[in-house]
Tab-separated table of C-alpha atoms in Angstrom:
chain	number	residue	atom	x	y	z
X	523	MET	CA	110.027	271.748	-148.996
X	524	LYS	CA	109.003	268.084	-149.233
X	525	ALA	CA	108.174	266.466	-145.719
X	526	VAL	CA	105.928	263.835	-144.060
X	527	TRP	CA	103.967	264.640	-141.571
X	528	TYR	CA	100.823	263.587	-139.520
X	529	GLU	CA	97.745	264.836	-137.646
X	530	LYS	CA	96.512	261.971	-135.436
X	531	THR	CA	98.139	258.746	-134.317
X	532	GLY	CA	97.846	255.551	-135.494
X	533	PRO	CA	99.617	253.051	-138.140
X	534	ALA	CA	102.200	254.592	-140.321
X	535	GLN	CA	100.770	253.709	-143.504
X	536	GLU	CA	97.556	255.531	-142.456
X	537	VAL	CA	98.179	258.769	-140.926
X	538	LEU	CA	101.761	259.483	-142.383
X	539	ALA	CA	101.196	261.909	-145.346
X	540	TYR	CA	103.651	263.280	-147.875
X	541	GLY	CA	103.893	266.608	-149.515
X	542	GLU	CA	104.845	270.131	-149.528
X	543	MET	CA	105.219	272.204	-146.498
X	544	PRO	CA	106.577	276.023	-146.128
X	545	THR	CA	110.212	275.740	-145.856
X	546	PRO	CA	111.364	276.814	-142.211
X	547	VAL	CA	113.285	280.062	-141.319
X	548	ALA	CA	115.982	280.266	-138.880
X	549	GLY	CA	115.193	282.236	-135.838
X	550	PRO	CA	117.226	284.061	-133.259
X	551	GLY	CA	119.375	281.930	-131.622
X	552	GLU	CA	118.725	279.124	-134.355
X	553	ILE	CA	120.064	277.194	-137.207
X	554	ARG	CA	118.592	276.102	-140.412
X	555	VAL	CA	120.086	272.539	-141.643
X	556	ARG	CA	119.330	271.557	-145.642
X	557	LEU	CA	118.831	267.792	-143.954
X	558	GLN	CA	120.674	264.967	-146.105
X	559	ALA	CA	119.291	261.830	-143.455
X	560	SER	CA	117.059	261.649	-140.825
X	561	GLY	CA	117.296	258.721	-137.682
X	562	VAL	CA	114.058	257.049	-136.923
X	563	ASN	CA	114.060	256.177	-133.196
X	564	PRO	CA	111.976	253.780	-131.404
X	565	ALA	CA	110.387	256.894	-129.332
X	566	ASP	CA	109.424	258.701	-132.882
X	567	VAL	CA	107.596	255.680	-133.707
X	568	GLY	CA	106.037	255.190	-130.464
X	569	ARG	CA	104.786	258.904	-130.558
X	570	ARG	CA	103.287	258.545	-133.818
X	571	GLY	CA	101.635	255.646	-133.151
X	572	GLY	CA	100.189	257.124	-129.995
X	573	GLY	CA	101.735	254.897	-127.314
X	574	TYR	CA	103.092	257.930	-125.675
X	575	ARG	CA	100.709	260.746	-124.947
X	576	PRO	CA	97.908	262.593	-126.777
X	577	MET	CA	99.244	264.473	-129.624
X	578	GLU	CA	100.549	267.823	-128.506
X	579	TYR	CA	100.467	269.789	-131.789
X	580	PRO	CA	97.784	269.508	-134.590
X	581	ARG	CA	100.636	268.304	-136.899
X	582	VAL	CA	103.664	266.432	-136.279
X	583	ILE	CA	106.795	266.206	-138.901
X	584	PRO	CA	108.396	262.773	-136.952
X	585	ASN	CA	112.033	261.996	-136.274
X	586	SER	CA	114.156	263.576	-134.147
X	587	ASP	CA	117.719	262.801	-135.226
X	588	GLY	CA	119.242	263.948	-138.573
X	589	ALA	CA	122.258	265.331	-140.352
X	590	GLY	CA	122.791	267.768	-143.226
X	591	ILE	CA	124.738	270.844	-143.814
X	592	ILE	CA	123.789	274.492	-142.392
X	593	ASP	CA	122.395	276.680	-145.189
X	594	GLN	CA	120.881	279.749	-143.183
X	595	ALA	CA	121.796	280.889	-139.406
X	596	GLY	CA	119.794	283.506	-137.105
X	597	ASP	CA	121.325	286.074	-135.258
X	598	GLY	CA	123.146	285.228	-131.886
X	599	VAL	CA	124.236	282.031	-133.734
X	600	THR	CA	128.296	281.571	-132.665
X	601	ARG	CA	129.408	278.061	-132.279
X	602	LEU	CA	128.541	276.855	-135.932
X	603	LYS	CA	128.446	278.587	-139.758
X	604	ILE	CA	126.751	278.277	-142.669
X	605	GLY	CA	128.267	275.514	-144.992
X	606	GLN	CA	129.200	273.189	-141.938
X	607	ARG	CA	128.376	269.686	-141.842
X	608	VAL	CA	126.148	268.710	-138.594
X	609	TRP	CA	124.495	266.175	-136.855
X	610	LEU	CA	121.672	266.883	-134.704
X	611	PHE	CA	119.171	265.372	-132.011
X	612	ASN	CA	115.949	266.257	-130.191
X	613	GLY	CA	114.420	267.756	-133.311
X	614	GLN	CA	110.774	266.888	-132.551
X	615	ARG	CA	110.918	267.134	-129.126
X	616	ASN	CA	111.074	270.377	-126.389
X	617	GLY	CA	108.227	272.574	-127.668
X	618	ARG	CA	109.201	271.343	-131.172
X	619	ALA	CA	106.329	269.815	-133.475
X	620	PHE	CA	108.484	269.397	-136.661
X	621	GLY	CA	111.036	267.224	-136.866
X	622	THR	CA	113.762	265.490	-139.636
X	623	ALA	CA	111.501	263.806	-142.198
X	624	ALA	CA	111.388	267.050	-144.085
X	625	GLU	CA	114.060	268.496	-146.712
X	626	TYR	CA	114.689	271.511	-143.448
X	627	ILE	CA	114.785	271.938	-140.260
X	628	ALA	CA	115.283	275.050	-138.061
X	629	LEU	CA	116.219	274.569	-134.570
X	630	ALA	CA	118.593	275.758	-131.422
X	631	GLU	CA	121.871	275.989	-132.083
X	632	HIS	CA	122.623	273.989	-129.087
X	633	LEU	CA	120.926	270.517	-130.404
X	634	VAL	CA	123.677	270.304	-133.205
X	635	ALA	CA	126.912	269.412	-133.455
X	636	PRO	CA	129.692	269.007	-136.225
X	637	LEU	CA	129.996	266.283	-138.294
X	638	PRO	CA	133.382	264.866	-139.084
X	639	ASP	CA	134.206	264.451	-142.984
X	640	ASN	CA	134.896	261.120	-142.471
X	641	LEU	CA	131.192	259.903	-141.498
X	642	SER	CA	128.403	260.033	-144.263
X	643	PHE	CA	125.162	261.732	-143.456
X	644	ALA	CA	123.542	258.845	-142.558
X	645	GLU	CA	126.263	257.466	-140.106
X	646	GLY	CA	125.749	261.092	-138.779
X	647	ALA	CA	121.829	260.520	-138.039
X	648	THR	CA	122.596	257.686	-136.306
X	649	LEU	CA	123.993	259.737	-133.466
X	650	GLY	CA	121.508	261.922	-132.208
X	651	ILE	CA	119.144	260.548	-129.398
X	652	PRO	CA	121.285	256.982	-129.105
X	653	GLY	CA	124.897	258.671	-128.937
X	654	MET	CA	123.656	261.597	-126.625
X	655	THR	CA	121.866	258.634	-124.191
X	656	ALA	CA	124.462	256.476	-124.485
X	657	TRP	CA	126.820	259.174	-123.205
X	658	CYS	CA	124.499	260.430	-120.258
X	659	CYS	CA	123.571	257.037	-119.017
X	660	LEU	CA	127.713	256.379	-118.698
X	661	TYR	CA	128.837	259.836	-117.654
X	662	CYS	CA	126.515	262.012	-116.003
X	663	ASP	CA	127.805	260.716	-112.487
X	664	GLY	CA	131.783	261.302	-113.357
X	665	PRO	CA	134.441	259.535	-114.962
X	666	ILE	CA	133.769	255.724	-115.570
X	667	VAL	CA	137.714	254.803	-115.731
X	668	GLY	CA	138.205	251.603	-114.312
X	669	GLN	CA	134.650	250.895	-113.357
X	670	THR	CA	132.847	247.591	-114.747
X	671	VAL	CA	129.528	248.576	-117.207
X	672	LEU	CA	126.822	246.522	-117.901
X	673	VAL	CA	124.608	247.331	-120.979
X	674	THR	CA	121.504	245.604	-121.385
X	675	GLY	CA	120.627	245.126	-125.060
X	676	GLY	CA	124.451	245.834	-126.144
X	677	ALA	CA	123.730	245.440	-130.036
X	678	GLY	CA	120.970	248.032	-130.016
X	679	ALA	CA	121.180	251.644	-130.758
X	680	VAL	CA	121.601	253.196	-127.364
X	681	GLY	CA	123.648	249.952	-126.333
X	682	HIS	CA	126.015	249.726	-129.052
X	683	TYR	CA	127.309	253.216	-128.126
X	684	ALA	CA	127.342	252.850	-124.676
X	685	VAL	CA	129.882	249.765	-125.513
X	686	GLN	CA	132.107	251.727	-127.782
X	687	LEU	CA	131.796	255.086	-125.601
X	688	ALA	CA	132.285	252.648	-122.268
X	689	LYS	CA	135.632	251.101	-123.374
X	690	TRP	CA	137.007	254.679	-124.721
X	691	GLY	CA	136.366	255.682	-120.902
X	692	GLY	CA	138.411	253.368	-119.852
X	693	ALA	CA	135.654	251.036	-118.115
X	694	LYS	CA	135.276	246.894	-118.731
X	695	VAL	CA	132.030	246.330	-120.090
X	696	ILE	CA	129.761	243.532	-119.938
X	697	ALA	CA	126.983	243.380	-122.544
X	698	THR	CA	123.631	241.608	-122.605
X	699	VAL	CA	122.094	240.442	-126.421
X	700	SER	CA	119.681	237.904	-127.314
X	701	SER	CA	121.081	236.263	-130.642
X	702	ALA	CA	124.372	235.252	-131.917
X	703	ALA	CA	124.263	238.010	-134.333
X	704	LYS	CA	123.925	240.768	-131.712
X	705	ALA	CA	126.639	239.115	-129.918
X	706	GLU	CA	128.868	239.606	-132.982
X	707	GLN	CA	128.105	243.475	-132.468
X	708	ALA	CA	128.659	243.695	-129.200
X	709	CYS	CA	132.127	242.167	-129.802
X	710	LEU	CA	132.701	244.498	-132.231
X	711	ALA	CA	131.974	247.235	-130.495
X	712	GLY	CA	134.348	246.040	-127.632
X	713	ALA	CA	132.429	244.380	-125.073
X	714	ASP	CA	135.041	242.462	-122.646
X	715	LEU	CA	131.862	239.751	-122.009
X	716	VAL	CA	129.337	239.452	-124.088
X	717	VAL	CA	126.306	236.981	-122.570
X	718	ASN	CA	123.144	235.854	-124.524
X	719	TYR	CA	120.324	236.253	-121.716
X	720	LYS	CA	118.180	233.461	-123.974
X	721	THR	CA	120.462	230.596	-123.505
X	722	GLU	CA	123.463	231.719	-120.783
X	723	ASP	CA	123.113	232.103	-117.064
X	724	VAL	CA	123.751	236.165	-116.928
X	725	VAL	CA	124.135	236.599	-113.251
X	726	ALA	CA	126.629	233.507	-113.056
X	727	LYS	CA	128.887	234.952	-116.026
X	728	ALA	CA	128.617	238.472	-115.024
X	729	MET	CA	129.609	238.035	-111.007
X	730	THR	CA	132.806	235.355	-112.190
X	731	PHE	CA	133.857	238.461	-114.646
X	732	THR	CA	133.743	240.804	-111.615
X	733	GLY	CA	135.208	238.412	-109.015
X	734	GLN	CA	131.882	238.460	-107.213
X	735	ARG	CA	131.824	242.228	-106.728
X	736	GLY	CA	129.229	243.165	-108.768
X	737	VAL	CA	129.030	246.031	-111.487
X	738	ASP	CA	129.444	249.560	-111.030
X	739	ARG	CA	126.932	250.803	-113.969
X	740	ASP	CA	124.481	249.712	-115.325
X	741	VAL	CA	122.690	251.013	-118.599
X	742	ASP	CA	119.483	249.612	-119.098
X	743	VAL	CA	117.046	249.133	-122.019
X	744	ASP	CA	114.379	247.617	-119.566
X	745	PHE	CA	114.708	248.611	-115.997
X	746	GLY	CA	111.177	246.689	-115.410
X	747	GLY	CA	111.813	243.919	-117.414
X	748	ASN	CA	115.329	243.504	-116.582
X	749	MET	CA	115.059	244.348	-112.559
X	750	GLU	CA	115.325	240.981	-111.132
X	751	THR	CA	118.259	239.735	-112.717
X	752	THR	CA	119.707	243.182	-112.688
X	753	LEU	CA	119.857	243.666	-108.971
X	754	LYS	CA	121.502	240.615	-108.606
X	755	LEU	CA	124.381	242.332	-110.831
X	756	MET	CA	124.661	245.395	-109.024
X	757	GLY	CA	127.764	245.956	-106.649
X	758	VAL	CA	127.927	248.004	-103.662
X	759	ASN	CA	127.459	252.066	-104.604
X	760	SER	CA	126.466	250.910	-107.877
X	761	THR	CA	124.181	253.096	-110.633
X	762	ILE	CA	121.592	251.913	-112.307
X	763	ALA	CA	121.091	254.540	-115.250
X	764	VAL	CA	117.268	253.935	-116.863
X	765	TYR	CA	116.395	255.495	-120.323
X	766	ALA	CA	113.533	252.722	-121.124
X	767	THR	CA	111.485	250.388	-119.197
X	768	ASN	CA	108.945	248.944	-122.082
X	769	GLY	CA	108.880	245.458	-120.617
X	770	ASN	CA	107.390	246.302	-117.287
X	771	ARG	CA	106.339	250.248	-117.021
X	772	MET	CA	105.002	250.047	-113.885
X	773	PRO	CA	107.485	247.754	-111.877
X	774	VAL	CA	107.394	247.136	-107.967
X	775	VAL	CA	110.717	248.648	-107.027
X	776	PRO	CA	112.247	246.450	-103.811
X	777	MET	CA	113.793	249.757	-102.124
X	778	ARG	CA	115.050	247.645	-99.469
X	779	GLU	CA	117.488	245.858	-101.844
X	780	LEU	CA	118.795	248.912	-102.950
X	781	MET	CA	119.200	250.358	-99.873
X	782	GLU	CA	121.373	247.437	-98.686
X	783	LYS	CA	123.931	247.902	-101.722
X	784	CYS	CA	123.357	251.773	-101.745
X	785	ILE	CA	122.116	251.365	-105.623
X	786	ALA	CA	121.390	254.844	-107.012
X	787	VAL	CA	118.612	254.340	-109.843
X	788	ARG	CA	119.256	257.543	-112.431
X	789	ALA	CA	116.107	258.041	-114.947
X	790	LEU	CA	116.649	259.896	-117.430
X	791	VAL	CA	115.012	261.573	-120.945
X	792	LEU	CA	117.140	263.681	-122.905
X	793	PHE	CA	114.596	266.573	-123.635
X	794	ALA	CA	114.854	267.084	-119.504
X	795	LEU	CA	118.470	267.064	-118.935
X	796	PRO	CA	120.078	270.384	-118.083
X	797	PRO	CA	121.880	272.197	-120.919
X	798	PRO	CA	125.640	272.199	-119.661
X	799	LEU	CA	125.349	268.244	-119.327
X	800	LEU	CA	124.230	268.088	-122.801
X	801	ALA	CA	126.580	270.332	-124.018
X	802	ALA	CA	129.231	268.071	-122.265
X	803	ALA	CA	128.185	265.136	-124.107
X	804	GLN	CA	128.398	266.877	-127.427
X	805	ALA	CA	131.689	268.040	-126.671
X	806	ASP	CA	133.079	264.451	-125.623
X	807	ILE	CA	131.216	262.748	-128.600
X	808	THR	CA	133.257	265.080	-131.064
X	809	LYS	CA	136.323	263.832	-129.136
X	810	TRP	CA	135.512	260.199	-129.258
X	811	LEU	CA	134.902	260.576	-132.953
X	812	SER	CA	138.433	261.944	-133.467
X	813	ALA	CA	140.227	259.449	-131.643
X	814	GLY	CA	139.268	256.590	-133.340
X	815	ARG	CA	137.461	254.303	-135.892
X	816	ARG	CA	133.988	254.022	-134.556
X	817	ILE	CA	131.037	251.402	-135.764
X	818	HIS	CA	127.927	253.421	-136.724
X	819	ASN	CA	125.357	250.801	-137.616
X	820	VAL	CA	122.958	251.814	-140.294
X	821	ALA	CA	119.927	249.345	-140.591
X	822	ALA	CA	118.322	250.047	-143.688
X	823	GLN	CA	117.576	253.156	-145.684
X	824	PHE	CA	114.444	254.647	-147.172
X	825	ALA	CA	113.427	257.744	-149.478
X	826	LEU	CA	111.470	260.646	-147.648
X	827	SER	CA	108.590	259.732	-149.332
X	828	ASP	CA	108.545	255.701	-148.050
X	829	THR	CA	108.880	257.283	-144.395
X	830	ALA	CA	105.916	255.244	-143.138
X	831	LEU	CA	108.383	252.096	-144.352
X	832	ALA	CA	110.885	252.983	-142.297
X	833	HIS	CA	108.517	253.307	-139.166
X	834	LEU	CA	107.339	249.973	-140.105
X	835	ALA	CA	111.114	248.705	-140.298
X	836	VAL	CA	111.319	250.148	-136.812
X	837	GLU	CA	108.104	248.529	-135.317
X	838	LYS	CA	109.715	245.281	-136.617
X	839	GLY	CA	111.930	245.107	-133.452
X	840	ASP	CA	114.499	242.929	-135.332
X	841	LYS	CA	116.928	245.752	-136.622
X	842	LEU	CA	120.814	246.241	-135.824
X	843	GLY	CA	121.197	249.920	-135.678
X	844	THR	CA	119.190	252.903	-137.197
X	845	VAL	CA	116.577	253.117	-139.733
X	846	ILE	CA	117.620	256.146	-141.691
X	847	VAL	CA	115.511	258.219	-144.292
X	848	ASP	CA	117.146	259.605	-146.992
X	849	CYS	CA	115.659	263.450	-147.010
X	850	ALA	CA	117.919	264.161	-150.248
X	851	ARG	CA	117.056	262.078	-152.925
X	852	LEU	CA	114.645	259.424	-154.012
X	853	LEU	CA	115.795	255.662	-153.445
X	854	PRO	CA	114.192	252.690	-153.814
X	855	ALA	CA	112.473	250.990	-150.548
X	856	CYS	CA	114.678	248.717	-148.974
């Protein structure tokens, strides 16, 4: 099969190679997907760049999300079938070296979910880690109906899904953004209040919106960087769900403030969450997809041979949506 890989970390155009690798075979409990699209997440770019940890394997196929068609099923597979359209997450995680920047991937059945016929493969490849992370941040502690949810970075890949999933779950949503274009995206996703944190007073607007009560749940893209503002917005017996903290990776947490409001801090990363919770997320996302029109932002598409350019597009930091690698056919670079 055609694939992209790296054998050392570093700049994308220096370490990513494109060529032939053996086509994987589905083992017991696994399915093989003939990939049509691969989603590039910031974590995929960070791992390739060396910003996370030393390489765990001598060769890595990057990218963890994708969509395609099942063409092989191993012994014990019961939930999915050959010929089914699917989306997947955590392809290059959980002890797996080979991700979705390839024509095929073989992985455990529980990491794969059905893809509705009305979604393109590119749209399906945006679901993966962003959609699963958004759901887990929102629902890992129970229903959110009637609550007020703060989504920081409401136009980002995770944030945009968090806004949509929170509205579907019956919550009111406050989204913070950094530009007019991102504000438009958050509004389209259904946010009840959108605040540009660069030009507006987030605390004043959010507290007015909540009648000075504060928010019940925060889906936070940068816990350390946002903490000073966030703590002013949290209500009593609220929860901060943290999925990233790149602005300050070693924040000093004012425990007394958390204690006085009984604020819970839930830090999470998908590969460490219990399988029953991930299964619940997949099931709920499937219901959500079938319940109405959803927005799946594809920021740009690149050919498999141009995966390095796709990684660079993510590194720029100005994308709206998920950068997609087309695994099935050659495309001109965007």
